[in-house]
Coordinates of C-alpha atoms and ligand atoms in Angstrom, one line a residue:
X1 CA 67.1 46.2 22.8
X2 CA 68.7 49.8 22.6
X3 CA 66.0 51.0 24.6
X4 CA 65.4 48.5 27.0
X5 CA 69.1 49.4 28.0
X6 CA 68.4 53.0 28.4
X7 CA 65.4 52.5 30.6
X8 CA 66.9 49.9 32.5
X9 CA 69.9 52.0 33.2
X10 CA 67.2 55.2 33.5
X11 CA 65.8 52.9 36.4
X12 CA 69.0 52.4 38.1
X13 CA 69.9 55.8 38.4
X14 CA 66.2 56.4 39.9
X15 CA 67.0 54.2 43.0
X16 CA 70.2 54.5 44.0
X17 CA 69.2 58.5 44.0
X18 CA 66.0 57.6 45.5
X19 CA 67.4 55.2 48.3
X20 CA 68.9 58.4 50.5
X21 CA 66.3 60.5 49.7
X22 CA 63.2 57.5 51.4
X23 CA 65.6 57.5 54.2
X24 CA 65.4 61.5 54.8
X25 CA 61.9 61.2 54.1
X26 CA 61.0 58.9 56.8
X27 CA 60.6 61.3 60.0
X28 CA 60.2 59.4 63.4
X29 CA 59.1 60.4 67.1
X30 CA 60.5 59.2 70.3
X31 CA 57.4 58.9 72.6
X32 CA 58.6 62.2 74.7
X33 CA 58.2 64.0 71.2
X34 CA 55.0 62.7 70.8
X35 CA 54.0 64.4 74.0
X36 CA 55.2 67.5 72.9
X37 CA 53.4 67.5 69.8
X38 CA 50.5 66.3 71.9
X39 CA 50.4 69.3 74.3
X40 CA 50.2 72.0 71.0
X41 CA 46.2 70.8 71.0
X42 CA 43.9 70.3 71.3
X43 CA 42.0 72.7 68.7
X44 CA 40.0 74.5 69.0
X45 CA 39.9 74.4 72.8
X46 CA 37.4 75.3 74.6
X47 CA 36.6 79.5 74.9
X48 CA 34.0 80.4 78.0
X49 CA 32.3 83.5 78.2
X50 CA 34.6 86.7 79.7
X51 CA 33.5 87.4 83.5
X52 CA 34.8 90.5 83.3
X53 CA 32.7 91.7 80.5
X54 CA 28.9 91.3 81.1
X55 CA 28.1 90.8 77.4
X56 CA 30.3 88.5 76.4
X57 CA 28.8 85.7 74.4
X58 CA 25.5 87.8 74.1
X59 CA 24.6 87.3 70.3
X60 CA 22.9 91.0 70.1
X61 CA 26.1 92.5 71.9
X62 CA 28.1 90.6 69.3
X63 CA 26.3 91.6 66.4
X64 CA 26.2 95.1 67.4
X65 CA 30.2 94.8 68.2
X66 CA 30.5 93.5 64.7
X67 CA 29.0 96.7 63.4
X68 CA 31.1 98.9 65.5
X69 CA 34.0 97.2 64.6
X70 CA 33.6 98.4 60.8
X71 CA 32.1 101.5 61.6
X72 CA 34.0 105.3 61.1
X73 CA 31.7 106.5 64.1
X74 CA 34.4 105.9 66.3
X75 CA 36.9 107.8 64.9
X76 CA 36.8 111.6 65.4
X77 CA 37.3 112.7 62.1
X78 CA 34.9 109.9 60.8
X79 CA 37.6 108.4 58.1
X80 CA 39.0 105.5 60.6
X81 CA 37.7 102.3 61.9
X82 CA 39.2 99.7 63.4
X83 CA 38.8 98.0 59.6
X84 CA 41.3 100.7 58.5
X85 CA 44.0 98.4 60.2
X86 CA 42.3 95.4 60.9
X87 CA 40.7 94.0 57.5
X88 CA 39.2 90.8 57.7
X89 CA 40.3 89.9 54.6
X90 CA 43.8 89.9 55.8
X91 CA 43.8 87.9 58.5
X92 CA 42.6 91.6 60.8
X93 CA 46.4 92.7 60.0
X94 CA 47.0 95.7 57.5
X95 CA 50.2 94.1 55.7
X96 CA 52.1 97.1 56.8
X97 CA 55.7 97.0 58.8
X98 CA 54.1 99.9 61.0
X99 CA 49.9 100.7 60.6
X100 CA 48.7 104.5 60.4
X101 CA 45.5 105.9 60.9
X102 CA 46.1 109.2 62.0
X103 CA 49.3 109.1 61.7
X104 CA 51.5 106.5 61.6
X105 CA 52.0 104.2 65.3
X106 CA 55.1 102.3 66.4
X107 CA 54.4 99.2 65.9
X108 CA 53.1 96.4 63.9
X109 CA 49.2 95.3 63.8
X110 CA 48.5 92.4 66.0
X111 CA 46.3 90.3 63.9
X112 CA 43.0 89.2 65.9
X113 CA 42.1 86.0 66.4
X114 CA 41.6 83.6 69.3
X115 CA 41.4 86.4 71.7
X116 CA 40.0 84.3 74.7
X117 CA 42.6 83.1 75.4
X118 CA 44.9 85.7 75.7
X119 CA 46.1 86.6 79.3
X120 CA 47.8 90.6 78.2
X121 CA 47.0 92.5 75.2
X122 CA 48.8 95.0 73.3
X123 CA 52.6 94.0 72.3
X124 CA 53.7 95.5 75.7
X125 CA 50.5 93.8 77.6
X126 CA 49.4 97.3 78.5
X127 CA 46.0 95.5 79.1
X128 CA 44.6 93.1 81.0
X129 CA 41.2 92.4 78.9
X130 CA 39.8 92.7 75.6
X131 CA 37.8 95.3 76.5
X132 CA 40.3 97.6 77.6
X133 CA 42.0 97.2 74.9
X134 CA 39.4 97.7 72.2
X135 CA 38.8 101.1 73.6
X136 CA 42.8 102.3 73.5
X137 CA 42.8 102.6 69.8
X138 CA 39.7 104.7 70.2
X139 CA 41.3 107.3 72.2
X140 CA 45.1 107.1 70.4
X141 CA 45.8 110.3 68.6
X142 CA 47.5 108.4 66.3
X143 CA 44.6 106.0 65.3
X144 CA 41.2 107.2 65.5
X145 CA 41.9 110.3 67.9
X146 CA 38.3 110.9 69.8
X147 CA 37.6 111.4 73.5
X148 CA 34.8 109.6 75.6
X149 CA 33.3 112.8 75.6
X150 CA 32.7 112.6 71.9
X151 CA 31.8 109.2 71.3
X152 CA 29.1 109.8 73.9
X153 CA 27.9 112.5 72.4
X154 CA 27.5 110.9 69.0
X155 CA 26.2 108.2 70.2
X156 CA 23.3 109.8 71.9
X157 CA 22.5 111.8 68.7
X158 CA 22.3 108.6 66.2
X159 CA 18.9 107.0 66.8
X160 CA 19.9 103.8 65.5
X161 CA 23.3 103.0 67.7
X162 CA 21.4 104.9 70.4
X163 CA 18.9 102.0 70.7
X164 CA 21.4 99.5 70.0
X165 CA 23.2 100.3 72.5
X166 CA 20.1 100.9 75.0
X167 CA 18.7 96.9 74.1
X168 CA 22.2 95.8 75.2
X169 CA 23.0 97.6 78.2
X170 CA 19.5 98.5 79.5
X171 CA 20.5 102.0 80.3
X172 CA 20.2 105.2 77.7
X173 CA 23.3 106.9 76.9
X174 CA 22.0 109.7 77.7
X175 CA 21.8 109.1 81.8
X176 CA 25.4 107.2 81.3
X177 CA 28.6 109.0 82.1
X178 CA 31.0 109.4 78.9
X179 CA 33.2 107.2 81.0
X180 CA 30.7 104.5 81.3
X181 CA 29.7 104.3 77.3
X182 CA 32.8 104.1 76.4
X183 CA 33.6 101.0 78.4
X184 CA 30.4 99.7 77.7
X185 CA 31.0 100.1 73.7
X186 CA 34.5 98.2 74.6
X187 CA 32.6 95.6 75.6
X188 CA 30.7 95.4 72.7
X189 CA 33.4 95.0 70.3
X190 CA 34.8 92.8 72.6
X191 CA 32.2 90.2 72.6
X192 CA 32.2 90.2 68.7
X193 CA 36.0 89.8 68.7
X194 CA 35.5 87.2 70.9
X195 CA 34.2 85.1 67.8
X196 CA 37.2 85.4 65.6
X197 CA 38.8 81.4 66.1
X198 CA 40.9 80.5 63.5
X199 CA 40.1 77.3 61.9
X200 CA 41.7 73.8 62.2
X201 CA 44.9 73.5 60.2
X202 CA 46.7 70.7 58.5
X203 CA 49.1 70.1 62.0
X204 CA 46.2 69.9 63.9
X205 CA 44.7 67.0 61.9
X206 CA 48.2 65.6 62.4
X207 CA 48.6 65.9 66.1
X208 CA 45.3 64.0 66.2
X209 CA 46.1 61.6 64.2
X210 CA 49.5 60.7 66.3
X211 CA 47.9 61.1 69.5
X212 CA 45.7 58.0 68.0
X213 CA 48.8 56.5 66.4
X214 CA 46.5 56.6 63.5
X215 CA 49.6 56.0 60.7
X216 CA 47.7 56.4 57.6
X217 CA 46.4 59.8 58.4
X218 CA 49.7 60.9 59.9
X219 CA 51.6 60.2 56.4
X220 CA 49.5 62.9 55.0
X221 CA 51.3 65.4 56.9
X222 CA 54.0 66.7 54.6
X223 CA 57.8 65.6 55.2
X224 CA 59.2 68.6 55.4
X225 CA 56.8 69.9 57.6
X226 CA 57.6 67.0 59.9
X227 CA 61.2 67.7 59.8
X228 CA 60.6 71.4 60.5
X229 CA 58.4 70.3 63.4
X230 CA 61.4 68.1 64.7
X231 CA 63.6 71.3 64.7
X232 CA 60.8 73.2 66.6
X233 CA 60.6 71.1 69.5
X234 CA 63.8 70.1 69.3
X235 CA 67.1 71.4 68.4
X236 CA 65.5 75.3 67.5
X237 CA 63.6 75.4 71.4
X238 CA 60.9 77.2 69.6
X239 CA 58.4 75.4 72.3
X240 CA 60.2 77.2 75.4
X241 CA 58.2 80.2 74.7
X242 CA 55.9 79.2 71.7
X243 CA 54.0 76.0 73.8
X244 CA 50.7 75.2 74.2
X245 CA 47.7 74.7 71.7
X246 CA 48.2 78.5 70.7
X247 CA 52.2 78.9 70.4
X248 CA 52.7 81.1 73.1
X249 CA 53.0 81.3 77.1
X250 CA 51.4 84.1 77.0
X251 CA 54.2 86.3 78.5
X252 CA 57.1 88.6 77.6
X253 CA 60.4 88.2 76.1
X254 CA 62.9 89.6 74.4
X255 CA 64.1 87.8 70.6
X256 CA 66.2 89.9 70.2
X257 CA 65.0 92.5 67.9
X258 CA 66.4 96.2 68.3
X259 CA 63.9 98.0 70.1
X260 CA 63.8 101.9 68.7
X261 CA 61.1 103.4 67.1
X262 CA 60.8 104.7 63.6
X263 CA 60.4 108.4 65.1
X264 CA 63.9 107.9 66.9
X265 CA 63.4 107.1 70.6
X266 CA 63.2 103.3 72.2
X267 CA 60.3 100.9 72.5
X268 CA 60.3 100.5 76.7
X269 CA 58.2 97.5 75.5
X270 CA 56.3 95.6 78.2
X271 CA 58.2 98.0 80.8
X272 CA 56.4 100.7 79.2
X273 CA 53.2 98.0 79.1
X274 CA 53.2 97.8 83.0
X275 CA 53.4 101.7 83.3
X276 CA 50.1 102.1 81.4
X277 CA 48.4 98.8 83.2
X278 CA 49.5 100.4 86.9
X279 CA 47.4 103.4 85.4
X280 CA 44.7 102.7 83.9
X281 CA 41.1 102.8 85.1
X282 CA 40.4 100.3 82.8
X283 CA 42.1 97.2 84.5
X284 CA 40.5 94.0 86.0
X285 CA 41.2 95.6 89.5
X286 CA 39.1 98.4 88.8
X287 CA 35.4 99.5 89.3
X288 CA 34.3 98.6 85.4
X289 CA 35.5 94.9 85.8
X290 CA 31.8 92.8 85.7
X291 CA 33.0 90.1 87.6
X292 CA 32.2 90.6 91.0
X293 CA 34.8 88.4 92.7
X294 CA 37.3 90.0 90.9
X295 CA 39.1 87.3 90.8
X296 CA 40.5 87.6 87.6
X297 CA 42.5 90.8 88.3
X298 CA 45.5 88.6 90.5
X299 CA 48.3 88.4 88.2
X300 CA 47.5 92.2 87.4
X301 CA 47.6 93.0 91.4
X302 CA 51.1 91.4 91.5
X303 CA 52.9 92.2 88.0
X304 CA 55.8 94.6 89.1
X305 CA 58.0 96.8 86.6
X306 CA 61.5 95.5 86.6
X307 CA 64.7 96.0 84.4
X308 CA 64.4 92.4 83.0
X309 CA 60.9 93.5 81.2
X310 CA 62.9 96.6 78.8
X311 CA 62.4 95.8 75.3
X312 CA 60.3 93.1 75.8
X313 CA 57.4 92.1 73.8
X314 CA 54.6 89.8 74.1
X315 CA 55.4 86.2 72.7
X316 CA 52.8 85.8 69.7
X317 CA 50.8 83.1 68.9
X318 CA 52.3 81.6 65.5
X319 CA 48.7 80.4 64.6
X320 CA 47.6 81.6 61.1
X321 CA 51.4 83.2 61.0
X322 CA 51.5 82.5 57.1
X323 CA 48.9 85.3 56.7
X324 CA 50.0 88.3 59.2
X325 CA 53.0 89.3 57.5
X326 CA 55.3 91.3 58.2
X327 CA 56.7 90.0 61.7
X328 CA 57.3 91.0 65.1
X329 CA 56.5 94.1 66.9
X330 CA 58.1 96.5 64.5
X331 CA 57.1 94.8 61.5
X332 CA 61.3 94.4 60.6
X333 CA 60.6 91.3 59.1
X334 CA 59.3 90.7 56.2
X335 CA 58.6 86.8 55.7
X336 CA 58.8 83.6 58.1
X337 CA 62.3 82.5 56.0
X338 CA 63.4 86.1 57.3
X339 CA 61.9 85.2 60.9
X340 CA 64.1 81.9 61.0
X341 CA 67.1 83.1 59.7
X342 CA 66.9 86.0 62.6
X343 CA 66.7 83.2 64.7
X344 CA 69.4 80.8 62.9
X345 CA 72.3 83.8 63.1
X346 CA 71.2 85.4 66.1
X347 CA 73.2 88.2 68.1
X348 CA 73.4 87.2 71.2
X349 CA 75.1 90.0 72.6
X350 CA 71.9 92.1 71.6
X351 CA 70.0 89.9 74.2
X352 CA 69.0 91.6 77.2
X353 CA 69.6 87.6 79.0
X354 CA 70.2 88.4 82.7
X355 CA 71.0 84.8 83.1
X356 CA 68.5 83.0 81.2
X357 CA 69.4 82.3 78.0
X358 CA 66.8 80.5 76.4
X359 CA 67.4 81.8 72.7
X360 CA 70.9 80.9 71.2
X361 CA 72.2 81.2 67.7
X362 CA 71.1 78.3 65.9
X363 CA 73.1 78.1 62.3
X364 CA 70.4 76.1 61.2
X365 CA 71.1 75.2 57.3
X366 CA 69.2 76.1 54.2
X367 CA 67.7 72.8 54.2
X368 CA 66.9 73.0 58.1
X369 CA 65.5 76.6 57.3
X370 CA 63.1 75.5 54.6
X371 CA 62.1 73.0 56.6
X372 CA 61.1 75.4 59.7
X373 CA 59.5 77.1 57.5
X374 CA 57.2 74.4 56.1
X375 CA 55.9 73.6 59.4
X376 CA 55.3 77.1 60.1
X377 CA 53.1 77.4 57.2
X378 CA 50.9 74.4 58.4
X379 CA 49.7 76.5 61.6
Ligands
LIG401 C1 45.9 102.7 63.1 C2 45.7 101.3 63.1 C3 44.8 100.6 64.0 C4 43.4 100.9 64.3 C5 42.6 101.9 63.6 C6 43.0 99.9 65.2 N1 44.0 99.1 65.6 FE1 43.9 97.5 66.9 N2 45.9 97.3 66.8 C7 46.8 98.1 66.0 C8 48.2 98.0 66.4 C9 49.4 98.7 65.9 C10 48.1 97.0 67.5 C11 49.3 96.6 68.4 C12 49.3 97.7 69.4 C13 50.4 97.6 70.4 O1 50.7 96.6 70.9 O2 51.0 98.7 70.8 C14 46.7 96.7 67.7 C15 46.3 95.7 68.6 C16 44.9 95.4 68.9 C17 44.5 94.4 69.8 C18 45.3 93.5 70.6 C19 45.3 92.1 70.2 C20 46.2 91.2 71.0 O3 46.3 90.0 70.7 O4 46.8 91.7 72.0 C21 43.1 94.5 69.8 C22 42.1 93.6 70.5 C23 42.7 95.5 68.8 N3 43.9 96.1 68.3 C24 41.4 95.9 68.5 C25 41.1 97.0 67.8 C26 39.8 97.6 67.7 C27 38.5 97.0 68.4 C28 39.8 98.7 67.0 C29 38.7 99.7 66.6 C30 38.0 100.3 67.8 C31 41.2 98.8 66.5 N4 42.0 97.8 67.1 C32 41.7 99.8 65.7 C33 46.4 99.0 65.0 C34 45.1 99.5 64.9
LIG402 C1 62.8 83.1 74.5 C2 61.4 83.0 73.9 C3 61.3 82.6 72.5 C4 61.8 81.5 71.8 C5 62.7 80.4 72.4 C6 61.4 81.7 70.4 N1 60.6 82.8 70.3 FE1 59.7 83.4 68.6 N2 59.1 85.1 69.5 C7 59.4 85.4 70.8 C8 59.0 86.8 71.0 C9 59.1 87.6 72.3 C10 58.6 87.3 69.8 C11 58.2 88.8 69.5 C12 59.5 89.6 69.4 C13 59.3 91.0 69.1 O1 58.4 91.4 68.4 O2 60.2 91.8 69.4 C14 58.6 86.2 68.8 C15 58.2 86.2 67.5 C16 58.2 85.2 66.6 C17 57.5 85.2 65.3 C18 56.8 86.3 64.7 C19 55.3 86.2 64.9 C20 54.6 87.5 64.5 O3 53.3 87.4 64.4 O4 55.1 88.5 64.4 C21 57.7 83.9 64.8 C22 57.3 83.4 63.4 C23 58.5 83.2 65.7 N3 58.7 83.9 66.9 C24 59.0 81.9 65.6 C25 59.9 81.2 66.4 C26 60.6 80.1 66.0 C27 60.5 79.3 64.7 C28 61.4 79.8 67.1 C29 62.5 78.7 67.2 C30 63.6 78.8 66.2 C31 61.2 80.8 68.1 N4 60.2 81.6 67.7 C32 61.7 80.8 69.4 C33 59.9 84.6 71.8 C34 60.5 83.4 71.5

């Protein structure tokens, strides 16, 4: 009798504390949520070939990119490769605030994945193809310090990368111009890079599943997760900048972080990233571009300097973000709670807004943080 009181009463304490907590639990969208959620997929999408780069999609052009890719030959003192800060293992970050290979650069490693479809590259967008960019580590003092000159000469000495690269291209390097191998060795680790999707992820099986009203499948999707997806569409405006079935517009902005560098000096971010574009001989305007239209060089034609683009940086993609730690260009942050509490008590006299004003400080709870949270870890 004893007991059947106790577990009687046991049960009443049960649900009158569970009756709050199934109402909290029981996340609903309106139909222009849905749509939302919709538009962050589908995954993967579809990836065509690069016109601006001959060999991509060519399956010995990506092998031999592959082996490039881990190789020291392209470092001038032969202790670097683009392994030493990319590791595979790690998402292709390094876990480090700031990545050294030479010596230390100023600014995070941008993990590699889903590269396609990318429109800039580099924080600042200092390039406008994969290529270009895969050869800008190359030549960095800081990271693996060689010259054309001296990856061309290599190259024609090592029998085995020498033929590689001659089945590929179908030229020797040693009638091609340093100039030209280099490119063409850009290229290369380009096309393998190319490869590097990340996989489907537990929100993309739910935004299937809702776009098919398919209940039972969406009520596998955790609740916080669905409460932290509610805040990023709604109330947190994450999807202003972070849309589309990679989390990002592909532009610039500024989210508020401070912009100096660890040597002293300031970050010009992607005003500094237009300087080097309006430079470079490896842009899609110029003469290495494969595409013979070159059609694909507009938005670099028209992309103009101005005072709006100081200190900012390149909106990422938050696919895979659980496993590129530390955050944002400087690497200042070292988890996604610290990411949404940036956001949540944001300065907003630090912005540089000129009128926009898309970010605004959030004070976003504990609970509402956690939440955030969970759905970020479900990209
Ligand atoms: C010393 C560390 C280091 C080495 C070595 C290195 N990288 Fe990087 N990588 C970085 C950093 C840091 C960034 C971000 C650069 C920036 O925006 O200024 C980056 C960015 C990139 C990006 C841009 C990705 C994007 O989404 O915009 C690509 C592509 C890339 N690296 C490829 C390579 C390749 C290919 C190699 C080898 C040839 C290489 N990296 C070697 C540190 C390194
Ligand atoms: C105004 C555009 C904008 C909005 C709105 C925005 N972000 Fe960002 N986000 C950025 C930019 C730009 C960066 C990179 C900033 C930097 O490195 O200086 C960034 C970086 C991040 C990163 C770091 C990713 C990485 O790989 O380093 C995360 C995570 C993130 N944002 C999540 C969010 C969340 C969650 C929200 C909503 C609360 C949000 N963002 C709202 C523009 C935006």
């Amino acid at each position: 009798m004893r007991r059947f009181t106790q577990s009687a009463l046991a049960g009443l304490i049960i649900s009158s504390v569970a009756t709050p907590l199934l109402a909290a639990n029981t996340v609903t969208f309106s139909e222009s949520e849905k749509a939302t959620i919709t538009s962050h997929g589908p995954w993967p999408p579809k990836m065509t070939p690069d016109p601006s780069n001959r060999v991509s999609g060519n399956k010995s052009a990506i092998a031999f990119g592959r082996e490039l890719f881990r190789s020291r030959f392209l470092s001038a003192s032969r202790r670097h490769s683009c392994v030493t800060c990319h590791k595979p293992n790690r998402a292709y970050t390094d876990g480090l605030a700031r990545s050294t290979g030479v010596s230390m650069v100023d600014r995070n490693t941008i993990s590699l994945a889903n590269l396609r479809l990318n429109r800039w590259y580099g924080w600042d967008g200092g390039s406008d193809n994969l290529w270009a960019q895969s050869i800008r580590p190359i030549l960095d003092p800081r990271e693996m310090n060689a010259t054309p000159a001296l990856i061309a000469k290599r190259l024609r000495n090592d029998a085995p990368f020498s033929r590689g690269y001659q089945a590929i291209f179908k030229s020797s390097p040693s009638v091609d111009d340093a100039g030209q191998i280099i490119v063409n060795l850009g290229k290369a680790l380009a096309a393998y890079q190319e490869t590097i999707v990340t996989p489907r992820t537990a929100f993309d099986e739910f935004r299937d599943a809702l776009a098919k009203s398919d209940e039972q499948e969406t009520s596998q999707y955790p609740v916080a997760a669905r409460r932290g997806l509610k805040i990023f569409i709604g109330k947190g405006k994450c999807g202003l900048c972070h849309l589309g079935p990679n989390f990002t517009n592909g532009e610039f902005d500024d989210a508020g972080i401070p912009y100096f560098k660890a040597s002293g000096g300031i970050d010009k971010g992607r005003f500094g990233g237009i300087q080097k574009l309006k430079k470079s001989p490896h842009t899609l305007l110029g003469r290495f571009n494969d595409n013979p239209r070159r059609a694909s060089g507009i938005a670099t034609r028209h992309v103009t300097r101005s005072h709006q683009s100081w200190g900012q940086f390149r909106v990422p993609s938050l696919r895979n973000v659980i496993n590129t730690a530390p955050y944002m260009h400087d690497g200042s942050l070292p988890t996604l709670t610290d990411v949404v509490r940036h956001y949540s008590n944001l300065n907003e006299e630090r912005l540089h807004l000129d009128g926009r004003g898309l970010l605004r400080r959030l004070d976003l709870t504990d609970p509402e943080i956690v939440d955030l949270v969970a759905f970020l870890e479900t990209l």
